[in-house]
Amino acid sequence: MKKIFLLFLFVSFSSVNAQENLTFQKPSQSILALAEYERAPSVSMDSKKEYMLLTYRNTYKTLDELNQEEMRLGGLRINPVTNISSTVTYVNNLKLRKVSDKIETQVSGLPENPKITNITWSPNEKKIAFTNTTSTGVELWVIDVVSSSAKKITEANLNANLGNPFNWMKDNQTILVKMLPKNRPGLIDGKKDLPKGPTVSNSDGTKSQNRTYQDLLKNPTDEANFDALITSELYKVSISGEKELFKPAGIYLNESFSPDGNYLMITTLHKPYSYIVPLSRFPQKATVYDTTGKEIKLVNDIPLNEVMPKGFSSVRKGKRNMNWRSDKPSTLSYVVALDEGDQSIKADFRDEIYNWDAPFSSEPKSILKTQQRFAGIIWGDENTAIAYDDWYDTRNQKTYLFNPSNPSLAPKIISDRNSQDIYSDPGNFETKKNQYNRYVLAIENDNTYLIGDGFTKDGQFPFIDEFNLKTLKTKRLYTSKIKDKKEDLLSIEDFKKGDVLVQIQSKSEFPNYYFRNIKSGKLTQITNFKNPFESIKDVYKEVIKYKRNDGVELSGTLYLPANYDRTKKTEKLPLLIWAYPEEFKDKNSAGQSNKNSNEFTFPYYGSFVYWVTKGYAVLDDASFPIIGEGNAEPNDTFLPQLIANAEAAIDAVDKLGYINRKKCAIGGHSYGAFMTANLLTHSNLFACGIARSGAYNRTLTPFGFQSEQRNYWDVPNVYNTMSPFMNADKMKTPLLLVHGDADNNPGTFTLQSERYFQALKNLGAPVRLVLLPKESHGYAAKENILHLLWEQEQFLDKYLKN
């Protein structure tokens, strides 16, 4: 009897904890045909639109590419062998062509099996520099645009661990390059080297509100390796390959030349480091040098920033947003908070903007104060600039027209609006290159120009407005109204002639570039990329609009199979809904739609569109607003609003007569996964759900998540109520949980899915957990993506279709 009892325990335990020894699978042919496509090249044009660079890359990475050596330090993920980010996506071919020509030219002389990134045009746009990653490190290469030929400039000794490791100098012949130090120390193996003491962290009692960051430093060994990996020497390297040491070994975060090229601001990283925040909040110093390397001025000294006031409109104390003013030879601009950076402190003005002229021997000059938190500047000329501020709690954004040379003149508020109100968006000011090769406000005879997306209650109609800087009046110059197509207005190329660079697409036509003359209407095609998804060109696609039970307007993009008879509707289809919740402060903004049925249908692993080929109806990008008006916070009523959104979506498609409402599934990624788990837990609307790379226990993100500014101890009931993990005993609906086993996103640790799965399984819920090897928050490897599609297909066929 004892043996039988032990055997029973073993069998029971094995069944509860059974794992599948599963190799990578592929989805059915109709889905595979869409997933295995050839990616069109990306296009980069010079500012005069004379040449275009076409960059090619593989549709997916491979698992072998993800399976590289990696160190996770200070918020970085670094390959310590090649000294570049382990998450970078490489280009594998380059071609050039004149915009006026039809045929591209292969760039000659490229490295064998190239792994190209950090592509950067020279100031005069006659050269293009890029890095190539080899098995041992990173090289610098330069392309001559006219001859379409490339040559190697350095050996594989660049340090790209902090991003782009080079900057063009103004002479177009010299490049400032970060290189590995000659006496670089070796890395410490933390598993083999015994620690010399414990790891100790302290708090002085000051309150802070730090999010849950990934990949932080953890101990002195990490600090030593971090130092070794990101320390560089700065060299001046000519395009002929000659090099000269410019600055000795240091931790160089950023190098920025003044517009006239006579000064260089270098930002360096310093100790003490932190184990609770990433490197962007470590101590930094910004120092200006001349082009010989002589120090001119220490212009900013930023201490360690572990303590931040609560709220998304709070900032650190001291100078911030320090950059060169793009319309002046050598003037720095920066911002200082007038409320100590704490949004809870009442203040008439929140921020003050200063200008500081080289050589920085005189005092900085105040040029503007903003009522809300500074959000950016577009420099124009001596007397004209545009500034923005915003305030997160109210979603208000103001736009200022001001004279940077005469601060005594009161700025003019030319726009004061809800930043989430897309129907009232005036558009973005157009810019052009000036004599310093910097982009500034495009001013033509007291007029500047706005390019807008043109979302309205009746659809999307992109526009160009002329804005008079003296009268402050706008004049509509062009509105796009192409039937059955979508036209994106990219840039104005000739203000007098009316030539505009545009991109045009339709639901079955791949996006291509054109020149549009807005005066004559003439259209000249530039590129001719083909549709790689011909098999779904005839599927039915429509943006549907419907209302929530409280009257809020909602929308989604509905797809139906190509052979589905919409008139007879004899077959009731299973429905898949893909969504992502968004927070709003008012019902009007929440009800606005930015969807366009003429947008090219581009199936990718982050949607359910593939399944329209398998006989499903798909409602993609369904509106899921969470609204908190006035002093109310959106998350105070998160669950009832979530359910109301889902119910309205199902009702809308059911009313059209297309679906069997008993066969509906919901899916989402990240915060959409969190949404999915909650809907399955707290409603009976869905037969099953798919949740990818989400967070399910909000006590593990105690100092805020998504758009929640309050911490757990402020509103424990909100955190607990919203957490599917806390309500796992209520969840009985089949759920497919998917997560990358190397998730790098703040808050969505892989542990979130693992612990949620354990809770659901032990409570008897039908749940399947799939961990994709080597994947971060977004998935990249072909093997994993095809297997993900297979998993989803098997799951939906089992719990929904059949």
Coordinates of N, CA and C in Angstrom, one line a residue, residues 22-37 59-63 603-606 610-611 692 736 738 770 772-773 775 779-794:
L22 N 9.2 20.3 -26.5 CA 8.7 20.8 -27.8 C 9.8 21.5 -28.5
T23 N 10.0 21.1 -29.8 CA 10.9 21.8 -30.7 C 10.2 23.0 -31.3
F24 N 10.9 23.8 -32.0 CA 10.3 25.0 -32.6 C 9.3 24.5 -33.7
Q25 N 8.1 25.1 -33.8 CA 7.1 24.7 -34.7 C 6.8 25.9 -35.7
K26 N 6.1 25.6 -36.8 CA 5.7 26.6 -37.7 C 4.2 26.6 -37.9
P27 N 3.6 27.8 -38.1 CA 2.2 27.8 -38.3 C 1.8 27.2 -39.6
S28 N 0.4 27.1 -39.9 CA -0.1 26.6 -41.1 C 0.3 27.5 -42.3
Q29 N 0.2 26.9 -43.5 CA 0.7 27.6 -44.7 C 0.2 29.0 -44.9
S30 N -1.1 29.2 -44.7 CA -1.7 30.5 -45.0 C -1.1 31.6 -44.1
I31 N -0.8 31.2 -42.9 CA -0.1 32.2 -42.0 C 1.4 32.3 -42.3
L32 N 2.0 31.1 -42.5 CA 3.4 31.1 -42.9 C 3.7 31.9 -44.1
A33 N 2.8 31.9 -45.1 CA 3.1 32.7 -46.3 C 3.1 34.2 -46.0
L34 N 2.4 34.6 -45.0 CA 2.4 36.1 -44.6 C 3.6 36.4 -43.8
A35 N 4.0 35.4 -42.9 CA 5.1 35.7 -42.0 C 6.5 35.6 -42.7
E36 N 6.6 34.8 -43.7 CA 7.9 34.6 -44.4 C 7.9 35.5 -45.6
Y37 N 8.0 36.8 -45.4 CA 8.0 37.8 -46.5 C 9.4 38.5 -46.6
T59 N 14.2 40.1 -42.6 CA 12.9 40.3 -42.0 C 12.9 40.0 -40.5
Y60 N 13.7 39.0 -40.1 CA 13.8 38.7 -38.7 C 15.3 38.5 -38.4
K61 N 15.6 38.5 -37.1 CA 16.8 38.0 -36.6 C 16.7 36.5 -36.5
T62 N 17.8 35.8 -36.2 CA 17.8 34.4 -35.9 C 18.1 34.2 -34.5
L63 N 17.7 33.0 -34.0 CA 18.0 32.7 -32.6 C 19.5 32.7 -32.3
P603 N 0.5 42.7 -41.9 CA 0.4 41.7 -40.8 C 1.8 41.5 -40.2
Y604 N 1.8 41.5 -38.9 CA 3.1 41.3 -38.1 C 2.7 40.6 -36.8
Y605 N 3.7 40.0 -36.2 CA 3.4 39.1 -35.0 C 2.7 39.8 -33.9
G606 N 2.7 41.2 -33.9 CA 2.0 41.9 -32.9 C 0.5 42.1 -33.1
Y610 N -3.2 38.0 -39.2 CA -3.0 36.7 -39.9 C -4.2 35.8 -39.9
W611 N -5.0 35.8 -38.9 CA -6.1 34.9 -38.7 C -7.3 35.1 -39.6
R692 N 0.6 38.5 -23.8 CA 2.1 38.4 -24.1 C 2.8 39.4 -23.3
L736 N -3.5 31.7 -22.8 CA -2.2 31.5 -23.3 C -1.3 32.6 -22.9
V738 N 2.5 34.2 -22.8 CA 3.7 34.2 -23.6 C 4.6 35.2 -23.0
V770 N 4.3 29.9 -22.3 CA 5.4 29.7 -23.3 C 6.4 30.8 -23.1
L772 N 9.8 32.3 -24.6 CA 10.5 32.3 -25.8 C 12.0 32.6 -25.5
P773 N 12.9 31.7 -25.8 CA 14.3 31.9 -25.4 C 15.0 33.1 -26.0
E775 N 14.5 36.2 -25.9 CA 13.7 37.3 -26.3 C 13.6 38.4 -25.3
Y779 N 9.7 40.7 -29.6 CA 10.3 39.5 -30.1 C 11.0 39.7 -31.4
A780 N 12.1 39.0 -31.7 CA 12.9 39.3 -32.8 C 13.3 38.1 -33.7
A781 N 13.6 37.0 -33.0 CA 14.1 35.8 -33.7 C 13.0 35.1 -34.5
K782 N 13.4 34.7 -35.8 CA 12.4 34.1 -36.7 C 11.9 32.8 -36.0
E783 N 12.7 32.0 -35.4 CA 12.3 30.7 -34.8 C 11.2 31.0 -33.8
N784 N 11.4 32.0 -33.0 CA 10.5 32.3 -31.9 C 9.2 32.8 -32.4
I785 N 9.3 33.7 -33.4 CA 8.1 34.4 -33.9 C 7.2 33.3 -34.7
L786 N 7.8 32.5 -35.5 CA 7.0 31.4 -36.1 C 6.4 30.5 -35.1
H787 N 7.2 30.2 -34.1 CA 6.6 29.3 -33.1 C 5.5 30.0 -32.3
L788 N 5.6 31.3 -32.1 CA 4.6 32.0 -31.4 C 3.3 31.9 -32.2
L789 N 3.4 32.1 -33.5 CA 2.2 32.0 -34.4 C 1.6 30.6 -34.3
W790 N 2.4 29.6 -34.3 CA 1.9 28.3 -34.2 C 1.2 28.1 -32.9
E791 N 1.8 28.5 -31.8 CA 1.2 28.4 -30.5 C -0.2 29.1 -30.5
Q792 N -0.3 30.3 -31.0 CA -1.5 31.0 -31.0 C -2.6 30.3 -31.9
E793 N -2.1 29.8 -33.0 CA -3.0 29.1 -33.9 C -3.6 27.8 -33.3
Q794 N -2.7 27.0 -32.6 CA -3.2 25.8 -32.0 C -4.1 26.1 -30.8

